[in-house]
GROMACS .gro file of C-alpha atoms in nm:
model
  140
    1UNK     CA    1   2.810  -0.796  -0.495
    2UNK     CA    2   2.484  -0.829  -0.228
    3UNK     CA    3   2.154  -0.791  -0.227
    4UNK     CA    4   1.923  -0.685   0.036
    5UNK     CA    5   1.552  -0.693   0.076
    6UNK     CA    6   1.331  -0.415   0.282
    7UNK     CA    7   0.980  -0.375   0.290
    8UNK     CA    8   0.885  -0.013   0.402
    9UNK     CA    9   0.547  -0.025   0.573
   10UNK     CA   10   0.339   0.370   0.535
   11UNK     CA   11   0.037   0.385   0.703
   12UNK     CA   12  -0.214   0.662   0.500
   13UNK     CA   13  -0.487   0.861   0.533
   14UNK     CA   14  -0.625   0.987   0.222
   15UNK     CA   15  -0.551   1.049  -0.131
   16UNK     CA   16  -0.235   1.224  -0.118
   17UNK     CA   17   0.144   1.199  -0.191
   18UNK     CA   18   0.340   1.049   0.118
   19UNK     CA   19   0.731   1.107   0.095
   20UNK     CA   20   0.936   0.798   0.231
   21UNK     CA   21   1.268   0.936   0.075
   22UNK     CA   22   1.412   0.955   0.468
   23UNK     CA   23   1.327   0.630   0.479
   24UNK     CA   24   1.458   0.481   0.216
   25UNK     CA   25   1.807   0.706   0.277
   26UNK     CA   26   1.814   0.538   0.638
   27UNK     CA   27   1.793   0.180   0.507
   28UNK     CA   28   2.019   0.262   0.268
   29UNK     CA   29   2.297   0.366   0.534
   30UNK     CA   30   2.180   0.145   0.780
   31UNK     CA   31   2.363  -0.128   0.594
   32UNK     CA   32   2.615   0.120   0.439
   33UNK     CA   33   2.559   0.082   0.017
   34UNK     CA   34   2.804   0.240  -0.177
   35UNK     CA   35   2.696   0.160  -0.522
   36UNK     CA   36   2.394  -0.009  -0.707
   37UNK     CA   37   2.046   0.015  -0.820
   38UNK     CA   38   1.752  -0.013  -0.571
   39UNK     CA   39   1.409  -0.088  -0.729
   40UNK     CA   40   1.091   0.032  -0.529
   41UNK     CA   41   0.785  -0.207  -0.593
   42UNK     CA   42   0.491  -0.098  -0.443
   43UNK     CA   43   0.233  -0.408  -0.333
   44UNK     CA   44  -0.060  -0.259  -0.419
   45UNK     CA   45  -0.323  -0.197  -0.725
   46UNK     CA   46  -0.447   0.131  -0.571
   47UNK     CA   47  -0.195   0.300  -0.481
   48UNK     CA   48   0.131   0.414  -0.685
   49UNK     CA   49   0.547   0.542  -0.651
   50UNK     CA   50   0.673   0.851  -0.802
   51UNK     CA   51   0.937   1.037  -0.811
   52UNK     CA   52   0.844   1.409  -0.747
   53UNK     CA   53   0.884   1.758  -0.648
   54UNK     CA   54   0.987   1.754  -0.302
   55UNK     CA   55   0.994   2.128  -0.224
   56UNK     CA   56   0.662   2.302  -0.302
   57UNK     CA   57   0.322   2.103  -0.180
   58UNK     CA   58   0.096   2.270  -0.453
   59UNK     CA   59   0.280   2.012  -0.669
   60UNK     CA   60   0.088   1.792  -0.496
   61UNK     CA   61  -0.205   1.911  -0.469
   62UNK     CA   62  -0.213   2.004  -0.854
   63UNK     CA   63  -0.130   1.648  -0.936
   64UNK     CA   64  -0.405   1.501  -0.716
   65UNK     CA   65  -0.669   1.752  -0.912
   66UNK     CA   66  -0.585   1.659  -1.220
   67UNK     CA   67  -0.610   1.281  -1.143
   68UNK     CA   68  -0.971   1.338  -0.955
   69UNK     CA   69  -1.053   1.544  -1.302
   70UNK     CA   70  -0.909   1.268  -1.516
   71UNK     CA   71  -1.052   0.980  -1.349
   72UNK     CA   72  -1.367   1.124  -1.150
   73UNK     CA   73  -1.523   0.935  -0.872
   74UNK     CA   74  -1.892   0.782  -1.025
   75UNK     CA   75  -2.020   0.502  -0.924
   76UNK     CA   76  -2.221   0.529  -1.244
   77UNK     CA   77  -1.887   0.490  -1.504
   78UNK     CA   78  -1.771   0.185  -1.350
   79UNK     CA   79  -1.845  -0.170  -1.302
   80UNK     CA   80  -1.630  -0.300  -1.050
   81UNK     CA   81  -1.718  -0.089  -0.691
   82UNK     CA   82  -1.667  -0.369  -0.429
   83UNK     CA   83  -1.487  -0.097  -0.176
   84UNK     CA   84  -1.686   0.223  -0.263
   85UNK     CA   85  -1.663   0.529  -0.499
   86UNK     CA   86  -1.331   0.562  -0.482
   87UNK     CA   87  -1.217   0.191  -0.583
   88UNK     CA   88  -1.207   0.141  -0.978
   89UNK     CA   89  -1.040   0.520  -1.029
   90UNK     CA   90  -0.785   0.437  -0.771
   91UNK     CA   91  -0.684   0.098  -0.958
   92UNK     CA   92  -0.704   0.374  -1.321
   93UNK     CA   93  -0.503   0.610  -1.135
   94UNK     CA   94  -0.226   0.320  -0.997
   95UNK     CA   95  -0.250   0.207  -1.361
   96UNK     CA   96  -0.133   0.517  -1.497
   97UNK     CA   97   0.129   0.615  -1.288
   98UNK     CA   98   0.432   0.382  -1.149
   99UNK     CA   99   0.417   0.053  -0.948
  100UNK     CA  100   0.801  -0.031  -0.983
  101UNK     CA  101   1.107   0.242  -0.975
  102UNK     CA  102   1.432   0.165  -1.024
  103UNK     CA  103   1.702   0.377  -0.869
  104UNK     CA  104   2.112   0.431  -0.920
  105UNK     CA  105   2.306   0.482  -0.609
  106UNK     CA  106   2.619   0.603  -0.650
  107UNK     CA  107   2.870   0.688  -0.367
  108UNK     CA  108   2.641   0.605  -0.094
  109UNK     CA  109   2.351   0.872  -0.214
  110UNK     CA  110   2.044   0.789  -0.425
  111UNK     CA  111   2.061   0.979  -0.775
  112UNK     CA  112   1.738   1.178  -0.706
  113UNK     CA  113   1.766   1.572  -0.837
  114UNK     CA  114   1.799   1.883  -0.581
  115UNK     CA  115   1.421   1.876  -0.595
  116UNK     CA  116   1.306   1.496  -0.602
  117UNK     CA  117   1.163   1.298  -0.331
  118UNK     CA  118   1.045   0.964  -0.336
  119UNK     CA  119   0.641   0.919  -0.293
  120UNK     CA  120   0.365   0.675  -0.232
  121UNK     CA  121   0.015   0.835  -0.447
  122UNK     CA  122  -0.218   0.739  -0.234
  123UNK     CA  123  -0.543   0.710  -0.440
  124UNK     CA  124  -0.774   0.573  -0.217
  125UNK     CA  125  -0.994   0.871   0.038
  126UNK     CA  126  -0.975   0.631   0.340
  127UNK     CA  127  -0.715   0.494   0.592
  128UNK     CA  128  -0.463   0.187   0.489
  129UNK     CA  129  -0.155  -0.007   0.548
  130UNK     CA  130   0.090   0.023   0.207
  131UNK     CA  131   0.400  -0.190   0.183
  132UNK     CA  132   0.671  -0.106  -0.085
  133UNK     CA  133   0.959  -0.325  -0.114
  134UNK     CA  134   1.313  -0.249  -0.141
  135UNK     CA  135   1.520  -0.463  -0.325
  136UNK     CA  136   1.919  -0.314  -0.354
  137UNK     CA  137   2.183  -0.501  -0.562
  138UNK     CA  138   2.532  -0.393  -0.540
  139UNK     CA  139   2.807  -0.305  -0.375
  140UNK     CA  140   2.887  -0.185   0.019
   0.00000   0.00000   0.00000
């Protein structure tokens, strides 16, 4: 039994969903895993993880709609704007979604469906420096 520490460093640019599933796969033979649970923390309060359709990109465009609809972008709804309009609804939006996933591997592959990819929701409309740690216990 190991354990191994990562931390995966995405810059953004914009609200949208950023896959890191290559990533994570290349870390993941890198030190050859066979079997074990990774968990994905992401270091952040305005951003999220999910797990997500990784083959059409109106997925992703649908989900970032929605959000923008269910947590608009006022400065007159909030208290707390310190960064700008987008600030309080992207710590609502990271509230709502994930900031920890936890992951089998299993044979040296991440149980993920045919059409799952690993994301980081960015909620914030500017440019940033997100760091989500790996953290794999189990077996090589």
């Amino acid at each position: 039994m190991i354990q191994k520490f990562f931390d995966l460093e995405i810059i953004t640019n914009g609200q949208r969903l950023y896959n890191f599933t290559n990533e994570t796969n290349k870390w993941i033979e890198k030190y050859n895993f066979s079997n074990g649970i990774i968990n994905l923390s992401i270091l952040h309060t305005s951003a999220s993880l999910l797990v997500q359709e990784n083959a059409d990109p109106d997925v992703h465009e649908d989900l970032i709609n929605f959000f923008d609809k269910l947590v608009p972008m006022d400065l007159n709804l909030y208290k707390h704007n310190t960064e700008g309009i987008d600030d309080m609804p992207a710590h609502i939006k990271s509230s709502l979604t994930n900031n920890q996933i936890s992951l089998s591997l299993k044979n040296k592959k991440l149980v993920l469906g045919i059409w799952q990819g690993l994301y980081l929701f960015e909620h914030k409309l500017g440019a940033g420096k997100r760091i989500i740690n790996h953290h794999f216990i189990g077996e090589i």
